[in-house]
Amino acid sequence: MDTKKVWFVTGASKGLGLALVKQLLNDGYKVAGTSRSLERLEKEVEPSTDFLPLEVDITDEESVSNAIDQAIESFGGIDVVVNNAGYGQLGTLEELTDRESRQNFDANVFGSLNVIRRVMPHLRSKKSGHIINVSSIAGLTGTFPGWGIYCATKFAVAGFTEALSAEIKEFGVSATVVYPGYFRTNFLDKGSLNLPQNPVVAYTEARNLEAAHVNDIKGNQPGDPEKAARVFIQLGESENPPLHFIMGEDAFGRAHDKIEVLQNELRANEVLSKSTTFANSK
């Protein structure tokens, strides 16, 4: 009897999602993978009875619902969900339009919520499962000029994953938020990273960081996506998966820096912080 878990992976045609799907299939898992382009997905992943390629608009609830139904019908169920689909949006808070900001939230936040909303009845009924939401180290520390909206979307992913973990625990379902650092994928390529439509020249730090990502960081990211894929699988097979998982040596360092900043500011402002308590409180 085949006891391997069935995976449902969004954003499967490139980046970490593609690396994960290929590794899962190589290891003998059954995988339903989604992409905005079915043609690209079928081009990237070799056809097999263990792989169900799905063209999905994650911002469309009906599209998401149909994909989940197809995966359950094809493989008998879903065990691990990886909400990986999304894209980067550069631009300072002043220069990004309302439309640019909302579109990034639609893909990075509401797309994952659509998947969660549609798959949870199935996971609740089987009283098992694991939802892995891909945030970013930019969802833990946001001091990157010109990345504010993207950071906000990834902070949101971290926040709702914490709430999700508490909500679904009673049904035997787990949730993990993954904070990747820089991995050598096409995330910094056009199509995965959008530049602001109306840049404001005065923001020199944002422009410099933008140029660094496009010209210097791209192609030199320290993280290996194939190793990341193996880590995702290990998380999916864990009996007691973590709620928070920092992925990558660079991300690990930035996480420690953020914790140190918080600890320092807590100590420096402890008296002022506690001065708000009612005088007669015990």
PDB file of C-alpha atoms in Angstrom:
ATOM      1  CA  MET A   1       0.000   0.000   0.000  1.00  0.00           C
ATOM      2  CA  ASP A   2       1.331   3.436  -0.989  1.00  0.00           C
ATOM      3  CA  THR A   3       1.607   5.517   2.175  1.00  0.00           C
ATOM      4  CA  LYS A   4       3.518   8.445   0.722  1.00  0.00           C
ATOM      5  CA  LYS A   5       1.894  11.818   1.255  1.00  0.00           C
ATOM      6  CA  VAL A   6       0.186  13.764  -1.501  1.00  0.00           C
ATOM      7  CA  TRP A   7       1.478  17.315  -1.951  1.00  0.00           C
ATOM      8  CA  PHE A   8      -0.317  20.369  -3.344  1.00  0.00           C
ATOM      9  CA  VAL A   9       2.200  23.051  -4.364  1.00  0.00           C
ATOM     10  CA  THR A  10       1.347  26.490  -5.751  1.00  0.00           C
ATOM     11  CA  GLY A  11       3.785  28.464  -7.870  1.00  0.00           C
ATOM     12  CA  ALA A  12       5.211  25.188  -9.174  1.00  0.00           C
ATOM     13  CA  SER A  13       6.592  26.293 -12.534  1.00  0.00           C
ATOM     14  CA  LYS A  14       9.634  28.184 -11.252  1.00  0.00           C
ATOM     15  CA  GLY A  15      11.791  29.013  -8.257  1.00  0.00           C
ATOM     16  CA  LEU A  16      11.568  27.090  -5.013  1.00  0.00           C
ATOM     17  CA  GLY A  17       8.210  25.626  -6.057  1.00  0.00           C
ATOM     18  CA  LEU A  18       9.673  24.008  -9.158  1.00  0.00           C
ATOM     19  CA  ALA A  19      12.693  22.669  -7.277  1.00  0.00           C
ATOM     20  CA  LEU A  20      10.355  21.168  -4.665  1.00  0.00           C
ATOM     21  CA  VAL A  21       8.057  19.531  -7.214  1.00  0.00           C
ATOM     22  CA  LYS A  22      10.973  17.931  -9.055  1.00  0.00           C
ATOM     23  CA  GLN A  23      12.465  16.571  -5.832  1.00  0.00           C
ATOM     24  CA  LEU A  24       9.099  15.254  -4.638  1.00  0.00           C
ATOM     25  CA  LEU A  25       8.514  13.392  -7.894  1.00  0.00           C
ATOM     26  CA  ASN A  26      12.050  12.047  -7.840  1.00  0.00           C
ATOM     27  CA  ASP A  27      11.345  10.696  -4.333  1.00  0.00           C
ATOM     28  CA  GLY A  28       8.143   8.971  -5.439  1.00  0.00           C
ATOM     29  CA  TYR A  29       5.522  11.340  -4.062  1.00  0.00           C
ATOM     30  CA  LYS A  30       2.290  12.276  -5.821  1.00  0.00           C
ATOM     31  CA  VAL A  31       2.129  15.997  -6.543  1.00  0.00           C
ATOM     32  CA  ALA A  32      -0.472  18.465  -7.742  1.00  0.00           C
ATOM     33  CA  GLY A  33       1.334  21.579  -8.921  1.00  0.00           C
ATOM     34  CA  THR A  34      -0.225  24.878  -9.925  1.00  0.00           C
ATOM     35  CA  SER A  35       0.909  27.685 -12.177  1.00  0.00           C
ATOM     36  CA  ARG A  36      -0.641  30.600 -14.013  1.00  0.00           C
ATOM     37  CA  SER A  37       0.696  28.981 -17.199  1.00  0.00           C
ATOM     38  CA  LEU A  38      -0.090  25.309 -17.787  1.00  0.00           C
ATOM     39  CA  GLU A  39       2.163  25.349 -20.841  1.00  0.00           C
ATOM     40  CA  ARG A  40       5.163  26.482 -18.819  1.00  0.00           C
ATOM     41  CA  LEU A  41       4.468  23.990 -16.041  1.00  0.00           C
ATOM     42  CA  GLU A  42       4.217  21.071 -18.463  1.00  0.00           C
ATOM     43  CA  LYS A  43       7.413  22.242 -20.137  1.00  0.00           C
ATOM     44  CA  GLU A  44       9.336  22.349 -16.860  1.00  0.00           C
ATOM     45  CA  VAL A  45       8.085  19.088 -15.305  1.00  0.00           C
ATOM     46  CA  GLU A  46       8.178  15.748 -17.109  1.00  0.00           C
ATOM     47  CA  PRO A  47       4.677  14.228 -17.431  1.00  0.00           C
ATOM     48  CA  SER A  48       3.899  11.240 -15.200  1.00  0.00           C
ATOM     49  CA  THR A  49       1.014   9.525 -13.444  1.00  0.00           C
ATOM     50  CA  ASP A  50       2.298  10.987 -10.166  1.00  0.00           C
ATOM     51  CA  PHE A  51       2.070  14.599 -11.322  1.00  0.00           C
ATOM     52  CA  LEU A  52      -1.073  16.639 -11.855  1.00  0.00           C
ATOM     53  CA  PRO A  53      -0.306  19.977 -13.547  1.00  0.00           C
ATOM     54  CA  LEU A  54      -2.980  22.600 -12.934  1.00  0.00           C
ATOM     55  CA  GLU A  55      -3.460  26.038 -14.451  1.00  0.00           C
ATOM     56  CA  VAL A  56      -4.671  28.158 -11.557  1.00  0.00           C
ATOM     57  CA  ASP A  57      -5.244  31.806 -10.791  1.00  0.00           C
ATOM     58  CA  ILE A  58      -4.758  31.793  -7.040  1.00  0.00           C
ATOM     59  CA  THR A  59      -6.562  35.122  -6.728  1.00  0.00           C
ATOM     60  CA  ASP A  60      -9.727  33.484  -8.112  1.00  0.00           C
ATOM     61  CA  GLU A  61     -11.587  31.351  -5.556  1.00  0.00           C
ATOM     62  CA  GLU A  62     -13.344  29.226  -8.159  1.00  0.00           C
ATOM     63  CA  SER A  63     -10.063  28.469  -9.914  1.00  0.00           C
ATOM     64  CA  VAL A  64      -8.486  27.450  -6.610  1.00  0.00           C
ATOM     65  CA  SER A  65     -11.493  25.349  -5.594  1.00  0.00           C
ATOM     66  CA  ASN A  66     -11.518  23.467  -8.890  1.00  0.00           C
ATOM     67  CA  ALA A  67      -7.802  22.713  -8.570  1.00  0.00           C
ATOM     68  CA  ILE A  68      -8.167  21.307  -5.073  1.00  0.00           C
ATOM     69  CA  ASP A  69     -11.136  19.181  -6.147  1.00  0.00           C
ATOM     70  CA  GLN A  70      -9.122  17.807  -9.079  1.00  0.00           C
ATOM     71  CA  ALA A  71      -6.179  16.956  -6.836  1.00  0.00           C
ATOM     72  CA  ILE A  72      -8.387  15.116  -4.348  1.00  0.00           C
ATOM     73  CA  GLU A  73     -10.175  13.263  -7.151  1.00  0.00           C
ATOM     74  CA  SER A  74      -6.907  12.285  -8.858  1.00  0.00           C
ATOM     75  CA  PHE A  75      -4.906  11.204  -5.812  1.00  0.00           C
ATOM     76  CA  GLY A  76      -7.572  10.419  -3.210  1.00  0.00           C
ATOM     77  CA  GLY A  77      -6.665  13.302  -0.939  1.00  0.00           C
ATOM     78  CA  ILE A  78      -4.148  15.985  -0.024  1.00  0.00           C
ATOM     79  CA  ASP A  79      -1.703  15.743   2.877  1.00  0.00           C
ATOM     80  CA  VAL A  80       0.732  18.648   2.538  1.00  0.00           C
ATOM     81  CA  VAL A  81      -0.095  22.070   1.101  1.00  0.00           C
ATOM     82  CA  VAL A  82       2.693  24.482   0.158  1.00  0.00           C
ATOM     83  CA  ASN A  83       1.534  28.040  -0.473  1.00  0.00           C
ATOM     84  CA  ASN A  84       4.506  29.225  -2.493  1.00  0.00           C
ATOM     85  CA  ALA A  85       3.012  31.317  -5.307  1.00  0.00           C
ATOM     86  CA  GLY A  86       3.696  35.042  -5.263  1.00  0.00           C
ATOM     87  CA  TYR A  87       6.010  37.721  -6.587  1.00  0.00           C
ATOM     88  CA  GLY A  88       8.222  40.578  -5.464  1.00  0.00           C
ATOM     89  CA  GLN A  89       7.175  44.198  -5.732  1.00  0.00           C
ATOM     90  CA  LEU A  90       9.784  46.921  -5.467  1.00  0.00           C
ATOM     91  CA  GLY A  91       8.989  50.548  -4.724  1.00  0.00           C
ATOM     92  CA  THR A  92       8.818  52.885  -1.748  1.00  0.00           C
ATOM     93  CA  LEU A  93       5.501  53.373   0.014  1.00  0.00           C
ATOM     94  CA  GLU A  94       5.146  56.846  -1.468  1.00  0.00           C
ATOM     95  CA  GLU A  95       5.731  55.892  -5.081  1.00  0.00           C
ATOM     96  CA  LEU A  96       3.747  52.667  -5.393  1.00  0.00           C
ATOM     97  CA  THR A  97       0.189  53.119  -6.595  1.00  0.00           C
ATOM     98  CA  ASP A  98      -2.771  51.679  -4.748  1.00  0.00           C
ATOM     99  CA  ARG A  99      -3.214  49.204  -7.584  1.00  0.00           C
ATOM    100  CA  GLU A 100       0.401  47.985  -7.435  1.00  0.00           C
ATOM    101  CA  SER A 101       0.144  47.500  -3.678  1.00  0.00           C
ATOM    102  CA  ARG A 102      -3.198  45.707  -3.782  1.00  0.00           C
ATOM    103  CA  GLN A 103      -2.105  43.395  -6.569  1.00  0.00           C
ATOM    104  CA  ASN A 104       0.881  42.283  -4.510  1.00  0.00           C
ATOM    105  CA  PHE A 105      -1.394  41.587  -1.546  1.00  0.00           C
ATOM    106  CA  ASP A 106      -3.846  39.753  -3.812  1.00  0.00           C
ATOM    107  CA  ALA A 107      -1.157  37.311  -4.946  1.00  0.00           C
ATOM    108  CA  ASN A 108       1.017  37.006  -1.843  1.00  0.00           C
ATOM    109  CA  VAL A 109      -1.674  37.107   0.840  1.00  0.00           C
ATOM    110  CA  PHE A 110      -5.189  36.541  -0.465  1.00  0.00           C
ATOM    111  CA  GLY A 111      -4.027  33.836  -2.875  1.00  0.00           C
ATOM    112  CA  SER A 112      -2.779  31.740   0.035  1.00  0.00           C
ATOM    113  CA  LEU A 113      -5.937  32.470   2.020  1.00  0.00           C
ATOM    114  CA  ASN A 114      -8.015  31.211  -0.915  1.00  0.00           C
ATOM    115  CA  VAL A 115      -6.102  27.925  -0.865  1.00  0.00           C
ATOM    116  CA  ILE A 116      -6.400  27.588   2.916  1.00  0.00           C
ATOM    117  CA  ARG A 117     -10.127  28.344   2.875  1.00  0.00           C
ATOM    118  CA  ARG A 118     -10.779  25.760   0.181  1.00  0.00           C
ATOM    119  CA  VAL A 119      -8.523  22.949   1.436  1.00  0.00           C
ATOM    120  CA  MET A 120      -9.344  23.092   5.155  1.00  0.00           C
ATOM    121  CA  PRO A 121     -12.705  21.275   4.939  1.00  0.00           C
ATOM    122  CA  HIS A 122     -10.837  18.319   3.422  1.00  0.00           C
ATOM    123  CA  LEU A 123      -8.050  18.399   6.020  1.00  0.00           C
ATOM    124  CA  ARG A 124     -10.542  18.774   8.870  1.00  0.00           C
ATOM    125  CA  SER A 125     -12.522  15.788   7.647  1.00  0.00           C
ATOM    126  CA  LYS A 126      -9.443  13.557   7.539  1.00  0.00           C
ATOM    127  CA  LYS A 127      -8.109  15.050  10.813  1.00  0.00           C
ATOM    128  CA  SER A 128      -4.590  15.352   9.496  1.00  0.00           C
ATOM    129  CA  GLY A 129      -2.476  17.490   7.219  1.00  0.00           C
ATOM    130  CA  HIS A 130       0.173  20.165   7.106  1.00  0.00           C
ATOM    131  CA  ILE A 131      -0.024  23.642   5.572  1.00  0.00           C
ATOM    132  CA  ILE A 132       3.328  25.262   4.792  1.00  0.00           C
ATOM    133  CA  ASN A 133       3.129  28.963   3.969  1.00  0.00           C
ATOM    134  CA  VAL A 134       6.177  30.497   2.311  1.00  0.00           C
ATOM    135  CA  SER A 135       6.917  33.949   3.681  1.00  0.00           C
ATOM    136  CA  SER A 136      10.404  35.479   3.447  1.00  0.00           C
ATOM    137  CA  ILE A 137      13.037  36.769   5.817  1.00  0.00           C
ATOM    138  CA  ALA A 138      11.443  40.061   4.697  1.00  0.00           C
ATOM    139  CA  GLY A 139       8.405  38.842   6.635  1.00  0.00           C
ATOM    140  CA  LEU A 140      10.404  38.976   9.854  1.00  0.00           C
ATOM    141  CA  THR A 141      12.549  42.053   9.349  1.00  0.00           C
ATOM    142  CA  GLY A 142      11.419  44.884   7.110  1.00  0.00           C
ATOM    143  CA  THR A 143      14.273  47.388   7.087  1.00  0.00           C
ATOM    144  CA  PHE A 144      14.811  47.186   3.323  1.00  0.00           C
ATOM    145  CA  PRO A 145      14.250  50.546   1.545  1.00  0.00           C
ATOM    146  CA  GLY A 146      11.916  50.063  -1.397  1.00  0.00           C
ATOM    147  CA  TRP A 147      10.585  46.689  -0.248  1.00  0.00           C
ATOM    148  CA  GLY A 148       7.868  47.930   2.113  1.00  0.00           C
ATOM    149  CA  ILE A 149       4.786  46.507   0.399  1.00  0.00           C
ATOM    150  CA  TYR A 150       6.454  43.172  -0.295  1.00  0.00           C
ATOM    151  CA  CYS A 151       7.574  43.037   3.349  1.00  0.00           C
ATOM    152  CA  ALA A 152       4.031  43.859   4.453  1.00  0.00           C
ATOM    153  CA  THR A 153       2.634  40.944   2.445  1.00  0.00           C
ATOM    154  CA  LYS A 154       5.154  38.569   3.955  1.00  0.00           C
ATOM    155  CA  PHE A 155       4.577  39.856   7.492  1.00  0.00           C
ATOM    156  CA  ALA A 156       0.892  39.160   6.841  1.00  0.00           C
ATOM    157  CA  VAL A 157       1.700  35.573   5.837  1.00  0.00           C
ATOM    158  CA  ALA A 158       3.577  35.098   9.100  1.00  0.00           C
ATOM    159  CA  GLY A 159       0.721  36.595  11.113  1.00  0.00           C
ATOM    160  CA  PHE A 160      -2.082  34.551   9.642  1.00  0.00           C
ATOM    161  CA  THR A 161       0.000  31.373   9.827  1.00  0.00           C
ATOM    162  CA  GLU A 162       0.385  31.870  13.579  1.00  0.00           C
ATOM    163  CA  ALA A 163      -3.389  32.259  13.909  1.00  0.00           C
ATOM    164  CA  LEU A 164      -3.987  29.324  11.574  1.00  0.00           C
ATOM    165  CA  SER A 165      -1.801  27.040  13.649  1.00  0.00           C
ATOM    166  CA  ALA A 166      -3.891  27.789  16.734  1.00  0.00           C
ATOM    167  CA  GLU A 167      -7.194  27.375  14.865  1.00  0.00           C
ATOM    168  CA  ILE A 168      -6.455  24.032  13.221  1.00  0.00           C
ATOM    169  CA  LYS A 169      -4.550  22.301  16.013  1.00  0.00           C
ATOM    170  CA  GLU A 170      -7.716  20.676  17.382  1.00  0.00           C
ATOM    171  CA  PHE A 171      -8.227  18.935  14.033  1.00  0.00           C
ATOM    172  CA  GLY A 172      -4.761  17.374  13.964  1.00  0.00           C
ATOM    173  CA  VAL A 173      -3.567  19.758  11.229  1.00  0.00           C
ATOM    174  CA  SER A 174      -0.264  21.647  11.480  1.00  0.00           C
ATOM    175  CA  ALA A 175       0.904  24.947  10.034  1.00  0.00           C
ATOM    176  CA  THR A 176       4.425  26.204   9.383  1.00  0.00           C
ATOM    177  CA  VAL A 177       5.621  29.563   8.104  1.00  0.00           C
ATOM    178  CA  VAL A 178       8.926  29.382   6.225  1.00  0.00           C
ATOM    179  CA  TYR A 179      11.177  32.452   6.003  1.00  0.00           C
ATOM    180  CA  PRO A 180      13.636  31.885   3.124  1.00  0.00           C
ATOM    181  CA  GLY A 181      16.635  34.103   2.577  1.00  0.00           C
ATOM    182  CA  TYR A 182      18.188  34.579  -0.863  1.00  0.00           C
ATOM    183  CA  PHE A 183      18.064  31.459  -3.030  1.00  0.00           C
ATOM    184  CA  ARG A 184      19.536  31.175  -6.511  1.00  0.00           C
ATOM    185  CA  THR A 185      16.248  31.079  -8.404  1.00  0.00           C
ATOM    186  CA  ASN A 186      14.614  33.409 -10.928  1.00  0.00           C
ATOM    187  CA  PHE A 187      12.874  35.424  -8.199  1.00  0.00           C
ATOM    188  CA  LEU A 188      14.872  38.519  -9.160  1.00  0.00           C
ATOM    189  CA  ASP A 189      14.067  38.141 -12.873  1.00  0.00           C
ATOM    190  CA  LYS A 190      11.486  40.197 -14.729  1.00  0.00           C
ATOM    191  CA  GLY A 191       8.108  38.581 -14.216  1.00  0.00           C
ATOM    192  CA  SER A 192       8.892  37.566 -10.649  1.00  0.00           C
ATOM    193  CA  LEU A 193      10.059  40.994  -9.494  1.00  0.00           C
ATOM    194  CA  ASN A 194       8.097  44.095 -10.466  1.00  0.00           C
ATOM    195  CA  LEU A 195       9.660  47.555 -10.476  1.00  0.00           C
ATOM    196  CA  PRO A 196       7.642  50.652  -9.523  1.00  0.00           C
ATOM    197  CA  GLN A 197       5.708  52.263 -12.354  1.00  0.00           C
ATOM    198  CA  ASN A 198       6.342  55.792 -11.049  1.00  0.00           C
ATOM    199  CA  PRO A 199       9.780  55.848  -9.373  1.00  0.00           C
ATOM    200  CA  VAL A 200      10.736  58.906  -7.332  1.00  0.00           C
ATOM    201  CA  VAL A 201      14.368  59.748  -8.012  1.00  0.00           C
ATOM    202  CA  ALA A 202      14.838  61.358  -4.585  1.00  0.00           C
ATOM    203  CA  TYR A 203      14.811  57.936  -2.890  1.00  0.00           C
ATOM    204  CA  THR A 204      18.496  57.197  -3.466  1.00  0.00           C
ATOM    205  CA  GLU A 205      18.774  54.337  -0.956  1.00  0.00           C
ATOM    206  CA  ALA A 206      15.790  52.555  -2.487  1.00  0.00           C
ATOM    207  CA  ARG A 207      17.186  53.034  -5.996  1.00  0.00           C
ATOM    208  CA  ASN A 208      20.620  51.787  -4.933  1.00  0.00           C
ATOM    209  CA  LEU A 209      19.150  48.690  -3.287  1.00  0.00           C
ATOM    210  CA  GLU A 210      16.976  48.096  -6.342  1.00  0.00           C
ATOM    211  CA  ALA A 211      20.035  48.248  -8.600  1.00  0.00           C
ATOM    212  CA  ALA A 212      21.974  45.941  -6.278  1.00  0.00           C
ATOM    213  CA  HIS A 213      19.267  43.284  -6.497  1.00  0.00           C
ATOM    214  CA  VAL A 214      19.003  43.473 -10.257  1.00  0.00           C
ATOM    215  CA  ASN A 215      22.718  43.795 -11.050  1.00  0.00           C
ATOM    216  CA  ASP A 216      24.682  42.250  -8.190  1.00  0.00           C
ATOM    217  CA  ILE A 217      22.616  39.914  -6.012  1.00  0.00           C
ATOM    218  CA  LYS A 218      20.888  38.133  -8.904  1.00  0.00           C
ATOM    219  CA  GLY A 219      22.913  35.067  -9.785  1.00  0.00           C
ATOM    220  CA  ASN A 220      24.953  35.266  -6.594  1.00  0.00           C
ATOM    221  CA  GLN A 221      22.351  34.266  -4.020  1.00  0.00           C
ATOM    222  CA  PRO A 222      23.847  31.944  -1.384  1.00  0.00           C
ATOM    223  CA  GLY A 223      20.933  29.505  -1.108  1.00  0.00           C
ATOM    224  CA  ASP A 224      20.722  26.280  -3.123  1.00  0.00           C
ATOM    225  CA  PRO A 225      17.091  25.624  -4.218  1.00  0.00           C
ATOM    226  CA  GLU A 226      17.663  21.863  -4.480  1.00  0.00           C
ATOM    227  CA  LYS A 227      18.771  21.769  -0.841  1.00  0.00           C
ATOM    228  CA  ALA A 228      15.777  23.909   0.065  1.00  0.00           C
ATOM    229  CA  ALA A 229      13.509  21.348  -1.618  1.00  0.00           C
ATOM    230  CA  ARG A 230      14.897  18.590   0.580  1.00  0.00           C
ATOM    231  CA  VAL A 231      14.302  20.751   3.651  1.00  0.00           C
ATOM    232  CA  PHE A 232      10.674  21.335   2.640  1.00  0.00           C
ATOM    233  CA  ILE A 233      10.203  17.574   2.346  1.00  0.00           C
ATOM    234  CA  GLN A 234      11.745  17.032   5.752  1.00  0.00           C
ATOM    235  CA  LEU A 235       9.351  19.610   7.203  1.00  0.00           C
ATOM    236  CA  GLY A 236       6.430  17.906   5.494  1.00  0.00           C
ATOM    237  CA  GLU A 237       7.440  14.543   6.969  1.00  0.00           C
ATOM    238  CA  SER A 238       8.048  15.870  10.484  1.00  0.00           C
ATOM    239  CA  GLU A 239       5.811  14.503  13.231  1.00  0.00           C
ATOM    240  CA  ASN A 240       6.144  17.768  15.161  1.00  0.00           C
ATOM    241  CA  PRO A 241       6.787  20.476  12.564  1.00  0.00           C
ATOM    242  CA  PRO A 242       7.872  23.917  13.767  1.00  0.00           C
ATOM    243  CA  LEU A 243       5.534  26.883  13.539  1.00  0.00           C
ATOM    244  CA  HIS A 244       8.418  29.136  12.431  1.00  0.00           C
ATOM    245  CA  PHE A 245      11.255  27.933  10.204  1.00  0.00           C
ATOM    246  CA  ILE A 246      14.106  30.199   9.089  1.00  0.00           C
ATOM    247  CA  MET A 247      15.593  28.883   5.836  1.00  0.00           C
ATOM    248  CA  GLY A 248      19.108  29.838   4.813  1.00  0.00           C
ATOM    249  CA  GLU A 249      22.298  30.948   6.513  1.00  0.00           C
ATOM    250  CA  ASP A 250      21.715  34.581   5.514  1.00  0.00           C
ATOM    251  CA  ALA A 251      18.144  34.487   6.810  1.00  0.00           C
ATOM    252  CA  PHE A 252      19.353  32.911  10.046  1.00  0.00           C
ATOM    253  CA  GLY A 253      21.729  35.822  10.624  1.00  0.00           C
ATOM    254  CA  ARG A 254      19.074  38.446   9.885  1.00  0.00           C
ATOM    255  CA  ALA A 255      16.640  36.714  12.243  1.00  0.00           C
ATOM    256  CA  HIS A 256      19.166  36.902  15.076  1.00  0.00           C
ATOM    257  CA  ASP A 257      19.788  40.585  14.265  1.00  0.00           C
ATOM    258  CA  LYS A 258      16.045  41.303  14.506  1.00  0.00           C
ATOM    259  CA  ILE A 259      15.772  39.485  17.826  1.00  0.00           C
ATOM    260  CA  GLU A 260      18.728  41.452  19.173  1.00  0.00           C
ATOM    261  CA  VAL A 261      17.144  44.758  18.092  1.00  0.00           C
ATOM    262  CA  LEU A 262      13.884  43.819  19.835  1.00  0.00           C
ATOM    263  CA  GLN A 263      15.658  42.755  23.018  1.00  0.00           C
ATOM    264  CA  ASN A 264      17.703  45.976  23.095  1.00  0.00           C
ATOM    265  CA  GLU A 265      14.631  48.146  22.561  1.00  0.00           C
ATOM    266  CA  LEU A 266      12.671  46.236  25.195  1.00  0.00           C
ATOM    267  CA  ARG A 267      15.434  46.823  27.741  1.00  0.00           C
ATOM    268  CA  ALA A 268      15.923  50.476  26.784  1.00  0.00           C
ATOM    269  CA  ASN A 269      12.222  51.287  27.005  1.00  0.00           C
ATOM    270  CA  GLU A 270      11.045  48.970  29.782  1.00  0.00           C
ATOM    271  CA  VAL A 271      10.258  51.724  32.318  1.00  0.00           C
ATOM    272  CA  LEU A 272       8.365  53.831  29.768  1.00  0.00           C
ATOM    273  CA  SER A 273       6.505  50.785  28.471  1.00  0.00           C
ATOM    274  CA  LYS A 274       5.338  49.709  31.925  1.00  0.00           C
ATOM    275  CA  SER A 275       4.425  53.282  32.929  1.00  0.00           C
ATOM    276  CA  THR A 276       1.047  52.815  31.214  1.00  0.00           C
ATOM    277  CA  THR A 277      -0.290  50.424  33.894  1.00  0.00           C
ATOM    278  CA  PHE A 278      -3.085  51.544  36.252  1.00  0.00           C
ATOM    279  CA  ALA A 279      -1.595  52.661  39.563  1.00  0.00           C
ATOM    280  CA  ASN A 280      -3.642  50.168  41.589  1.00  0.00           C
ATOM    281  CA  SER A 281      -2.912  47.176  39.351  1.00  0.00           C
ATOM    282  CA  LYS A 282      -1.218  44.211  40.968  1.00  0.00           C
TER     283      LYS A 282
END
